[in-house]
Amino acid sequence: ALMDQWRIGTAHAISLAIDARELRADTDARQFAFEIHGIALILHQDTRLLDPKQARTHAERAFERLIAAYSR
C-alpha cells in the first residue's frame, strides 16, 4: 500500500546516502526509514492533539539526533 511505497522509497534514498558516504556503511536503511516514520507519526499526532510548535521542535530535534547517530 501507500505506506509500504513510502518506506521503500525512503529506504532507497537512505541507501543512496550510504553509497555516497553521507551515512555510515553499517546503516540499516530499513531501520532508519522505520525511525523516520516514527518521528513523522508522533509529529502528526502531537501537532493535532497538543502544541504544534513544540511538536515541531521535538520532531526536528529527534531527526537531528537520528542523523547524527548514523553519520560518518
PDB file of C-alpha atoms in Angstrom:
ATOM      1  CA  ALA A   1       0.000   0.000   0.000  1.00  0.00           C
ATOM      2  CA  LEU A   2       0.963   3.639   0.149  1.00  0.00           C
ATOM      3  CA  MET A   3       2.929   3.375   3.397  1.00  0.00           C
ATOM      4  CA  ASP A   4       4.917   0.443   2.019  1.00  0.00           C
ATOM      5  CA  GLN A   5       5.828   2.535  -1.011  1.00  0.00           C
ATOM      6  CA  TRP A   6       6.836   5.415   1.258  1.00  0.00           C
ATOM      7  CA  ARG A   7       9.083   3.168   3.360  1.00  0.00           C
ATOM      8  CA  ILE A   8      10.627   1.545   0.280  1.00  0.00           C
ATOM      9  CA  GLY A   9      11.296   4.956  -1.261  1.00  0.00           C
ATOM     10  CA  THR A  10      12.740   6.307   1.970  1.00  0.00           C
ATOM     11  CA  ALA A  11      14.957   3.250   2.428  1.00  0.00           C
ATOM     12  CA  HIS A  12      16.160   3.657  -1.159  1.00  0.00           C
ATOM     13  CA  ALA A  13      17.069   7.316  -0.531  1.00  0.00           C
ATOM     14  CA  ILE A  14      18.922   6.268   2.609  1.00  0.00           C
ATOM     15  CA  SER A  15      20.780   3.606   0.632  1.00  0.00           C
ATOM     16  CA  LEU A  16      21.852   6.297  -1.829  1.00  0.00           C
ATOM     17  CA  ALA A  17      23.148   8.394   1.069  1.00  0.00           C
ATOM     18  CA  ILE A  18      25.095   5.366   2.326  1.00  0.00           C
ATOM     19  CA  ASP A  19      26.564   4.798  -1.142  1.00  0.00           C
ATOM     20  CA  ALA A  20      27.531   8.485  -1.288  1.00  0.00           C
ATOM     21  CA  ARG A  21      29.232   8.065   2.104  1.00  0.00           C
ATOM     22  CA  GLU A  22      26.952  10.620   3.718  1.00  0.00           C
ATOM     23  CA  LEU A  23      25.859   7.956   6.199  1.00  0.00           C
ATOM     24  CA  ARG A  24      27.851   5.162   7.827  1.00  0.00           C
ATOM     25  CA  ALA A  25      28.312   1.974   5.817  1.00  0.00           C
ATOM     26  CA  ASP A  26      26.728  -0.114   8.599  1.00  0.00           C
ATOM     27  CA  THR A  27      23.485   1.899   8.479  1.00  0.00           C
ATOM     28  CA  ASP A  28      20.401  -0.305   8.189  1.00  0.00           C
ATOM     29  CA  ALA A  29      18.326   1.609   5.625  1.00  0.00           C
ATOM     30  CA  ARG A  30      15.056  -0.105   6.558  1.00  0.00           C
ATOM     31  CA  GLN A  31      15.597   0.587  10.270  1.00  0.00           C
ATOM     32  CA  PHE A  32      16.436   4.210   9.529  1.00  0.00           C
ATOM     33  CA  ALA A  33      13.256   4.537   7.421  1.00  0.00           C
ATOM     34  CA  PHE A  34      11.246   2.979  10.269  1.00  0.00           C
ATOM     35  CA  GLU A  35      12.628   5.524  12.724  1.00  0.00           C
ATOM     36  CA  ILE A  36      11.883   8.443  10.389  1.00  0.00           C
ATOM     37  CA  HIS A  37       8.343   7.133  10.037  1.00  0.00           C
ATOM     38  CA  GLY A  38       8.011   7.026  13.823  1.00  0.00           C
ATOM     39  CA  ILE A  39       9.082  10.659  14.084  1.00  0.00           C
ATOM     40  CA  ALA A  40       6.574  11.626  11.391  1.00  0.00           C
ATOM     41  CA  LEU A  41       3.741   9.792  13.141  1.00  0.00           C
ATOM     42  CA  ILE A  42       4.329  11.377  16.542  1.00  0.00           C
ATOM     43  CA  LEU A  43       4.760  14.787  14.916  1.00  0.00           C
ATOM     44  CA  HIS A  44       1.370  14.386  13.254  1.00  0.00           C
ATOM     45  CA  GLN A  45      -0.277  13.230  16.486  1.00  0.00           C
ATOM     46  CA  ASP A  46       1.232  15.897  18.722  1.00  0.00           C
ATOM     47  CA  THR A  47       0.539  18.640  16.178  1.00  0.00           C
ATOM     48  CA  ARG A  48      -3.139  17.753  16.151  1.00  0.00           C
ATOM     49  CA  LEU A  49      -3.601  16.970  19.841  1.00  0.00           C
ATOM     50  CA  LEU A  50      -1.073  19.093  21.709  1.00  0.00           C
ATOM     51  CA  ASP A  51       1.127  22.090  20.930  1.00  0.00           C
ATOM     52  CA  PRO A  52       2.054  22.254  17.217  1.00  0.00           C
ATOM     53  CA  LYS A  53       5.092  24.485  17.777  1.00  0.00           C
ATOM     54  CA  GLN A  54       6.502  22.242  20.480  1.00  0.00           C
ATOM     55  CA  ALA A  55       5.739  19.143  18.401  1.00  0.00           C
ATOM     56  CA  ARG A  56       7.771  20.529  15.512  1.00  0.00           C
ATOM     57  CA  THR A  57      10.656  21.448  17.798  1.00  0.00           C
ATOM     58  CA  HIS A  58      10.728  17.942  19.270  1.00  0.00           C
ATOM     59  CA  ALA A  59      10.465  16.288  15.845  1.00  0.00           C
ATOM     60  CA  GLU A  60      13.304  18.389  14.447  1.00  0.00           C
ATOM     61  CA  ARG A  61      15.454  17.546  17.463  1.00  0.00           C
ATOM     62  CA  ALA A  62      14.672  13.830  17.126  1.00  0.00           C
ATOM     63  CA  PHE A  63      15.504  13.894  13.418  1.00  0.00           C
ATOM     64  CA  GLU A  64      18.807  15.684  14.045  1.00  0.00           C
ATOM     65  CA  ARG A  65      19.717  13.057  16.654  1.00  0.00           C
ATOM     66  CA  LEU A  66      18.828  10.302  14.225  1.00  0.00           C
ATOM     67  CA  ILE A  67      21.021  11.806  11.506  1.00  0.00           C
ATOM     68  CA  ALA A  68      23.871  12.252  13.979  1.00  0.00           C
ATOM     69  CA  ALA A  69      23.595   8.632  15.091  1.00  0.00           C
ATOM     70  CA  TYR A  70      24.086   7.379  11.531  1.00  0.00           C
ATOM     71  CA  SER A  71      26.502   9.997  10.242  1.00  0.00           C
ATOM     72  CA  ARG A  72      30.119   9.259   9.441  1.00  0.00           C
TER      73      ARG A  72
END
